[in-house]
Short mmCIF file of C-alpha atoms in Angstrom, two decimals:
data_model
loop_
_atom_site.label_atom_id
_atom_site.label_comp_id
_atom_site.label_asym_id
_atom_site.label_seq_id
_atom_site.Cartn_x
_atom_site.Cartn_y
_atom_site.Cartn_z
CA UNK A 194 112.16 80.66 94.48
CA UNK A 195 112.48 83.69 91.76
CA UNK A 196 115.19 85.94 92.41
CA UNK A 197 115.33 89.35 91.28
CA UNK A 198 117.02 90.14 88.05
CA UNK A 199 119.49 92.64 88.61
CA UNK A 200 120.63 95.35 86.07
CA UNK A 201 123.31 97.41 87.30
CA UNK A 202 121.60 99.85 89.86
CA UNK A 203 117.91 98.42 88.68
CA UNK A 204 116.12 95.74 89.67
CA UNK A 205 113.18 94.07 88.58
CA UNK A 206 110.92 91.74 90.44
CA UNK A 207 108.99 88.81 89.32
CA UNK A 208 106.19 90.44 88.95
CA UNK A 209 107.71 92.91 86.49
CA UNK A 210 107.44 95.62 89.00
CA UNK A 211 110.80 97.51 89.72
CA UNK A 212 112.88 99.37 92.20
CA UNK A 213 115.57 101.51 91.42
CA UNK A 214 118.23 104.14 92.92
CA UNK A 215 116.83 107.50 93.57
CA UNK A 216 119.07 110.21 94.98
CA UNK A 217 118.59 114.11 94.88
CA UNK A 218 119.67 117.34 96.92
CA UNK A 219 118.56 118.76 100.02
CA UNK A 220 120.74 121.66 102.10
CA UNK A 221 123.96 120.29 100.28
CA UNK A 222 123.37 116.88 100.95
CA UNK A 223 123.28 113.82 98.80
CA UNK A 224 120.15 111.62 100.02
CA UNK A 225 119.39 108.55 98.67
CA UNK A 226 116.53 106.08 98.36
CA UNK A 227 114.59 103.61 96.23
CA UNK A 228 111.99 104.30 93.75
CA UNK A 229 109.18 101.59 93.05
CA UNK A 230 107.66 101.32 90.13
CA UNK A 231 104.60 99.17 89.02
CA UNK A 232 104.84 96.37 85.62
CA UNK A 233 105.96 98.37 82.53
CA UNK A 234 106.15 101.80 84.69
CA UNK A 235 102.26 102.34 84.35
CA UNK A 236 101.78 104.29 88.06
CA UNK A 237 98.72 105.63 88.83
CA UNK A 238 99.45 108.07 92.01
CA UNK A 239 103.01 108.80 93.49
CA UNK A 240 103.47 108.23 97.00
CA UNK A 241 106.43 109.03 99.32
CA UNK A 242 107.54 107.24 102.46
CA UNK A 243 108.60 109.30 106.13
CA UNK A 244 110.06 106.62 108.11
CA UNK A 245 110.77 107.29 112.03
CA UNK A 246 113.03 109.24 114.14
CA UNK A 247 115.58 106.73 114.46
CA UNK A 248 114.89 104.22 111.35
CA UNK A 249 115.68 104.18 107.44
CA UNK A 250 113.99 103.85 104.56
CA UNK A 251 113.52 100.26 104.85
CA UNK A 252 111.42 100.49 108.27
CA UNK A 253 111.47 98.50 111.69
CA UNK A 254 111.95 94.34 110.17
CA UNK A 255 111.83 96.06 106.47
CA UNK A 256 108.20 97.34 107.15
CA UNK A 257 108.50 100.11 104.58
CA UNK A 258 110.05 97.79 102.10
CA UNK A 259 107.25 94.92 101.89
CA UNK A 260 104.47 98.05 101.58
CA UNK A 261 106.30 99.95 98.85
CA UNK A 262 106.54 96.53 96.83
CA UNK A 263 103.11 96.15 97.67
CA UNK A 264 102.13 99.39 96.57
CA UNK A 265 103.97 99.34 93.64
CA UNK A 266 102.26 95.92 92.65
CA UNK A 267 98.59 97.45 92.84
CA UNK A 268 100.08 100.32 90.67
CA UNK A 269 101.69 103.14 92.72
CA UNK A 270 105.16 105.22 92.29
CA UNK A 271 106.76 104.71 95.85
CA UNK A 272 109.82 106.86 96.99
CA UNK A 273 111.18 105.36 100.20
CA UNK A 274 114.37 107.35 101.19
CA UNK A 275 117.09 107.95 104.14
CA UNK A 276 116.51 111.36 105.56
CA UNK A 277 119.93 113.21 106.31
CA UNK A 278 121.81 111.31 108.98
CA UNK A 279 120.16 107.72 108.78
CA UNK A 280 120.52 104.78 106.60
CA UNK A 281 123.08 105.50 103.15
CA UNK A 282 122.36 109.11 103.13
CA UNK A 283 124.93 111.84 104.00
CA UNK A 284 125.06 114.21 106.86
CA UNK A 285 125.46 113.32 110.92
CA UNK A 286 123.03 111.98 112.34
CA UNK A 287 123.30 114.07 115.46
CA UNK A 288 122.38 116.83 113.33
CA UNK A 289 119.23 115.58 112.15
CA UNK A 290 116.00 117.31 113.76
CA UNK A 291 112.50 117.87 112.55
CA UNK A 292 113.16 120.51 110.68
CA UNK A 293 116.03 119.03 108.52
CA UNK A 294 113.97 115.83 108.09
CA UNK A 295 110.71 118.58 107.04
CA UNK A 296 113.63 120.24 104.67
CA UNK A 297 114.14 116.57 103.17
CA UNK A 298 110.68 115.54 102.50
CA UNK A 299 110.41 118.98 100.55
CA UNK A 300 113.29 118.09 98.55
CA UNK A 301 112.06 114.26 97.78
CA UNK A 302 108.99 115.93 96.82
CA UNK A 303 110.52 118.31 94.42
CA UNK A 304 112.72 115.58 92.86
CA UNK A 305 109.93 113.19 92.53
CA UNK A 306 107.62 115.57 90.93
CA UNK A 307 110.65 116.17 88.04
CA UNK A 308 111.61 112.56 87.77
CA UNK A 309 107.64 111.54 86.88
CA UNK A 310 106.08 114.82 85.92
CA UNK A 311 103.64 114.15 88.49
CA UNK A 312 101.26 117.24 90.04
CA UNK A 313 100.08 115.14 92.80
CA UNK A 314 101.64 113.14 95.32
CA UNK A 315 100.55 111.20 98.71
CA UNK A 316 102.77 110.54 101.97
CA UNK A 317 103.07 107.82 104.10
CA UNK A 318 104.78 108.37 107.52
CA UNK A 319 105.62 105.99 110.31
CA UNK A 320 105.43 107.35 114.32
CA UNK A 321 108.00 110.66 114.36
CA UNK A 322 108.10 110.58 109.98
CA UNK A 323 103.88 111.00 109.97
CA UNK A 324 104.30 113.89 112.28
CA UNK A 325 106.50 115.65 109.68
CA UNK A 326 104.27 114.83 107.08
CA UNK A 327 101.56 117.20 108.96
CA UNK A 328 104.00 120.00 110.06
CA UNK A 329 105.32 120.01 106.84
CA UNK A 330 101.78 120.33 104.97
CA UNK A 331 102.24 123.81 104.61
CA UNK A 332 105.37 123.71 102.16
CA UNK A 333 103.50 120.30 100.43
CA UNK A 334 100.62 121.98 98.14
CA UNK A 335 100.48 118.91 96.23
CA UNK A 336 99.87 116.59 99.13
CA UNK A 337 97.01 114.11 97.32
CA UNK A 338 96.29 111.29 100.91
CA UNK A 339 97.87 111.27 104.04
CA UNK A 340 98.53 107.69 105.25
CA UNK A 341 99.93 107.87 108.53
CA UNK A 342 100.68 104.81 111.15
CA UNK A 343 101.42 104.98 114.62
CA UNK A 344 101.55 108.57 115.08
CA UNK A 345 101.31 110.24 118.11
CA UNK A 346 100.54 114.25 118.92
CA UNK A 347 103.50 116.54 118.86
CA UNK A 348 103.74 117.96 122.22
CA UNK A 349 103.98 114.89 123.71
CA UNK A 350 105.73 112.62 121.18
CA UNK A 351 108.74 112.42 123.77
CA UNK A 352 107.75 114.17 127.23
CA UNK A 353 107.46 112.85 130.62
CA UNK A 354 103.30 112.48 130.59
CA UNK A 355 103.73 109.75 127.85
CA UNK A 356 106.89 107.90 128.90
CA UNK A 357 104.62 107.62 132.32
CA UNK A 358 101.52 105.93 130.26
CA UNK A 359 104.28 103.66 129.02
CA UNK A 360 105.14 103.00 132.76
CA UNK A 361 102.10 101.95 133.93
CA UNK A 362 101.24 99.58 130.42
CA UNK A 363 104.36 98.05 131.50
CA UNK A 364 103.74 97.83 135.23
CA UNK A 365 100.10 95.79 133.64
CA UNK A 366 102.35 93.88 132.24
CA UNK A 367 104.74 92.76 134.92
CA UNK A 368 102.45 92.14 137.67
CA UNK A 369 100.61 90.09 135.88
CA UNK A 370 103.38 88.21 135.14
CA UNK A 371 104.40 88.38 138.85
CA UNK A 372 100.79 86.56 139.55
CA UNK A 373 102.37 83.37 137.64
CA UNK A 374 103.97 80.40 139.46
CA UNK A 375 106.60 80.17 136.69
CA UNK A 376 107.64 83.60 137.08
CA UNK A 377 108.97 83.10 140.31
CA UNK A 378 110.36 79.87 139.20
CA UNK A 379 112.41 81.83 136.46
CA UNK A 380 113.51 83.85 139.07
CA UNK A 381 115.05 81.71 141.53
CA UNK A 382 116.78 80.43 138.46
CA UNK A 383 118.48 83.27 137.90
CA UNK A 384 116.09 83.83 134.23
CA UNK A 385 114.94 87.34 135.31
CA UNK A 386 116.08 90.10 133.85
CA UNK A 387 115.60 92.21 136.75
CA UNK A 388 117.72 95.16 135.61
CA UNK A 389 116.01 94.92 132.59
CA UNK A 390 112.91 95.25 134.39
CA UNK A 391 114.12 98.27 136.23
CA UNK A 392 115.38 100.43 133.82
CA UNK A 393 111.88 99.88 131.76
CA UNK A 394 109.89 100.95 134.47
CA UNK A 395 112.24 103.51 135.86
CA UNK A 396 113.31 104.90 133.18
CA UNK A 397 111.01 107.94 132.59
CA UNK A 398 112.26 109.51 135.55
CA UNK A 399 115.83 109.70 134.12
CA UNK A 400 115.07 110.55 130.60
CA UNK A 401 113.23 114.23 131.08
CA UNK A 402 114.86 116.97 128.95
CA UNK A 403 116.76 114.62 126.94
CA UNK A 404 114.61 115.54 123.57
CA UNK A 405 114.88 118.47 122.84
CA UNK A 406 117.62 118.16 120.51
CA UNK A 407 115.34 116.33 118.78
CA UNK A 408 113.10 119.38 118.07
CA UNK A 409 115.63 122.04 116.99
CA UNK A 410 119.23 120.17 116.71
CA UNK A 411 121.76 121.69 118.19
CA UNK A 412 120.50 125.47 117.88
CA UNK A 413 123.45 126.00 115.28
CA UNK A 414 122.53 129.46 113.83
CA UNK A 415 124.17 128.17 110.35
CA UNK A 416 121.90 125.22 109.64
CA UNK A 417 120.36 125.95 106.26
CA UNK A 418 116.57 125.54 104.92
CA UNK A 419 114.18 126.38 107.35
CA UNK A 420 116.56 128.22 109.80
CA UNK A 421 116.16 127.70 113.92
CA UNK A 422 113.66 130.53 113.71
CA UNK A 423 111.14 128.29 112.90
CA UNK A 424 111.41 126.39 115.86
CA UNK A 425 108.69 128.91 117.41
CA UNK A 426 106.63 127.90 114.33
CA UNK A 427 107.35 124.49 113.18
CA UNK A 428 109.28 122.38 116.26
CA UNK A 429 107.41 121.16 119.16
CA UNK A 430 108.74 122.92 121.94
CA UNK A 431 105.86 124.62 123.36
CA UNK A 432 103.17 122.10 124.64
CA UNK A 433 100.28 123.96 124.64
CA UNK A 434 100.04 125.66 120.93
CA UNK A 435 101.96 123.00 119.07
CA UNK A 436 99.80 120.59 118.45
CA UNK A 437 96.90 122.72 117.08
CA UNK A 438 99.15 124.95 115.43
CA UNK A 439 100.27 121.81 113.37
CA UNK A 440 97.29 120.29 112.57
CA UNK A 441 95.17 123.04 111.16
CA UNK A 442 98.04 122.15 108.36
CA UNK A 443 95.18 119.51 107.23
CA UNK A 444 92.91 120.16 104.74
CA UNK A 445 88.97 119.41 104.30
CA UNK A 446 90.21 118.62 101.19
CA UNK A 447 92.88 116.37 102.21
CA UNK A 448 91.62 112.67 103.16
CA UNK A 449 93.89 111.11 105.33
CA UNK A 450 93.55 107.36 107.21
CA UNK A 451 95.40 106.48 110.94
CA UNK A 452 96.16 103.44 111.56
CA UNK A 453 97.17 102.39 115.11
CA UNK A 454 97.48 98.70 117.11
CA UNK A 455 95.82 98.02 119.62
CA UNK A 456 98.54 96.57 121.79
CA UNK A 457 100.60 99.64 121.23
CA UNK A 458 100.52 101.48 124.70
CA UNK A 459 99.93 105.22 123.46
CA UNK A 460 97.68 103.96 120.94
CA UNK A 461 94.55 104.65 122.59
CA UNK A 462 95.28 108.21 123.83
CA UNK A 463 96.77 109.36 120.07
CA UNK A 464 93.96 108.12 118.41
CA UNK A 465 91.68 110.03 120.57
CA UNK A 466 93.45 113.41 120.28
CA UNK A 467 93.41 112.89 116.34
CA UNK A 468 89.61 111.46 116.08
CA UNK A 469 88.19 114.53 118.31
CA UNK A 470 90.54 117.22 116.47
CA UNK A 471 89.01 115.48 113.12
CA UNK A 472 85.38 115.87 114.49
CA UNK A 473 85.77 118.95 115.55
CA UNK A 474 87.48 120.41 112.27
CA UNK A 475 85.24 117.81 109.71
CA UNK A 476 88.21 116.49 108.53
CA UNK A 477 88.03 113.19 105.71
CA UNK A 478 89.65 111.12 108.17
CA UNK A 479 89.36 107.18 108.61
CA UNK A 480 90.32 105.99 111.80
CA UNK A 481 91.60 102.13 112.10
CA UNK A 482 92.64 99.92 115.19
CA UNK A 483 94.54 96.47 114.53
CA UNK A 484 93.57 94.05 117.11
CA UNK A 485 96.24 93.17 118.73
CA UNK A 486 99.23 94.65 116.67
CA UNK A 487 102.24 96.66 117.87
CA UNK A 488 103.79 99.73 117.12
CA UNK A 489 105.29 98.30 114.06
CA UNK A 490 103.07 95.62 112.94
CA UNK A 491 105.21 93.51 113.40
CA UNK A 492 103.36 90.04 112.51
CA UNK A 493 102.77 88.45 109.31
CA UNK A 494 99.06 88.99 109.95
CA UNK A 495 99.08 92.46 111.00
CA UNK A 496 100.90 93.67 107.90
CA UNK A 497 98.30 91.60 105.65
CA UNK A 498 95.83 93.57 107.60
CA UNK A 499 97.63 96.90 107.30
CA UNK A 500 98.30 96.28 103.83
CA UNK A 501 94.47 95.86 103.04
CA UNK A 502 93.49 98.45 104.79
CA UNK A 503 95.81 101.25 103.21
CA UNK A 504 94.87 100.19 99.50
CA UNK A 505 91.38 100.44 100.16
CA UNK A 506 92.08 103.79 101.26
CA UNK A 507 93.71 104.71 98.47
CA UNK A 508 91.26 103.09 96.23
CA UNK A 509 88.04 104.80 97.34
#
């Protein structure tokens, strides 16, 4: 097998293509990430990564890693970076809210659009990092495609109505499994993970208020860039205007492709808020299911699949 060569804080990749260390300024804070760059630097668009709430630039099992190489093999610029609080960049994580993640994508923008001289650039956001793509769209003018996987709608990215859709996929689940012979067999063994069990099926009604940290932080009136103000505006706290007051962010002019798997449990509901707010609004947007993928594609397969399906969107 070829290894990468490495060259101090570059590397380069059989296939010429190369990734190196990307850091820049946002609110004071050093963030850091890796740039992508197709054989002998000849990109054709730029495109920057939003990973999730909880993740890093690298994505659930290094999702966001194996597309940026991909991307940068059929030609693209990819940023993939560590939002404030997550992965190598600095700043607590406890602080980190939509907002400050919306301030960071800003600032990547910004400091991609120096490093390359480039007027355009697309985004690419996983779950919670695809919904700040869209309420950021406002303070992105040079937003080219919108690639966004797994997203959900804002008001109810975290709330009670979803965790209880989750219930009841889950409660499919079990009693099917409950139907089996060998289930009950596990059990008397002592194989069951009953408290396991429990806490995914009960756990909605203990988790209800616990998010909204998530929308605003911690309310401190010092946090710089967008200021707590916005929270009316930009954060997700009220369920009924939210949503639409986020998405008339997109553009007729702005083509942008979901992609969703079918296994995931809130696929079906997202996709249909998204496809009828599209309709309605006659947005560009391409609408994909992958049969039987997760939330994170997580199979060989499914990530061949995604991977096709995002450079033909890019390619049209």
């Amino acid at each position: 097998m070829t290894m990468p060569q490495i060259l101090n804080h570059k590397i380069t990749n059989p296939d010429h293509s190369s990734e190196e260390i990307f850091s820049f300024t946002a609110n004071a804070r050093r963030l850091h990430g890796v740039l992508h760059l197709p054989p002998r630097g000849q990109w054709r668009e730029a495109i920057i990564f939003s990973h999730g709430w909880s993740g890093n630039r690298c994505g659930p099992a290094d999702l966001l890693t194996e597309l940026a190489r991909t991307l940068a093999e059929a030609g693209y610029a990819v940023l993939r970076f560590d939002f404030s609080g997550r992965g190598e960049s600095e700043g607590e994580g406890l602080n980190t809210s939509l907002l400050t993640m919306a301030d960071d994508l800003c600032a990547a923008s910004l400091a991609l659009q120096k490093s390359l001289g480039c007027k355009k650039i697309s985004y690419l956001g996983l779950c919670s990092g695809a919904n700040v793509i869209i309420g950021t769209l406002k303070r992105l003018p040079e937003a080219d495609k919108l690639l966004l996987l797994s997203v959900y709608p804002f008001s109810d990215g975290d709330t009670f109505a979803r965790d209880l859709n989750r219930t009841r996929h889950f409660l499919h689940i079990y009693w099917r499994k409950a139907c089996r012979a060998e289930t009950w067999a596990r059990l008397v063994k002592g194989e069951v993970r009953l408290k396991q069990v429990l806490h995914v099926l009960l756990g909605p009604l203990f988790k209800r208020g616990q998010n909204q940290r998530k929308e605003i932080g911690h309310g401190s009136s010092s946090k710089p860039g967008s200021g707590v103000k916005a929270a009316a505006r930009e954060g997700r706290q009220d369920a009924l205007n939210a949503p639409r007051t986020h998405l008339r962010n997109l553009r007729p002019d702005l083509p942008l492709i979901f992609v969703y798997g079918s296994a995931d449990p809130d696929a079906q509901p997202a996709e249909k808020y998204y496809r009828e707010y599209a309709q309605e609004n006659k947005l560009p947007a391409v609408f994909r299911s992958l049969d039987g993928a997760n939330h994170n594609f997580s199979s060989v397969a499914w990530r061949q699949q995604l991977k096709q399906e995002l450079l033909t969107f890019l390619q049209q």
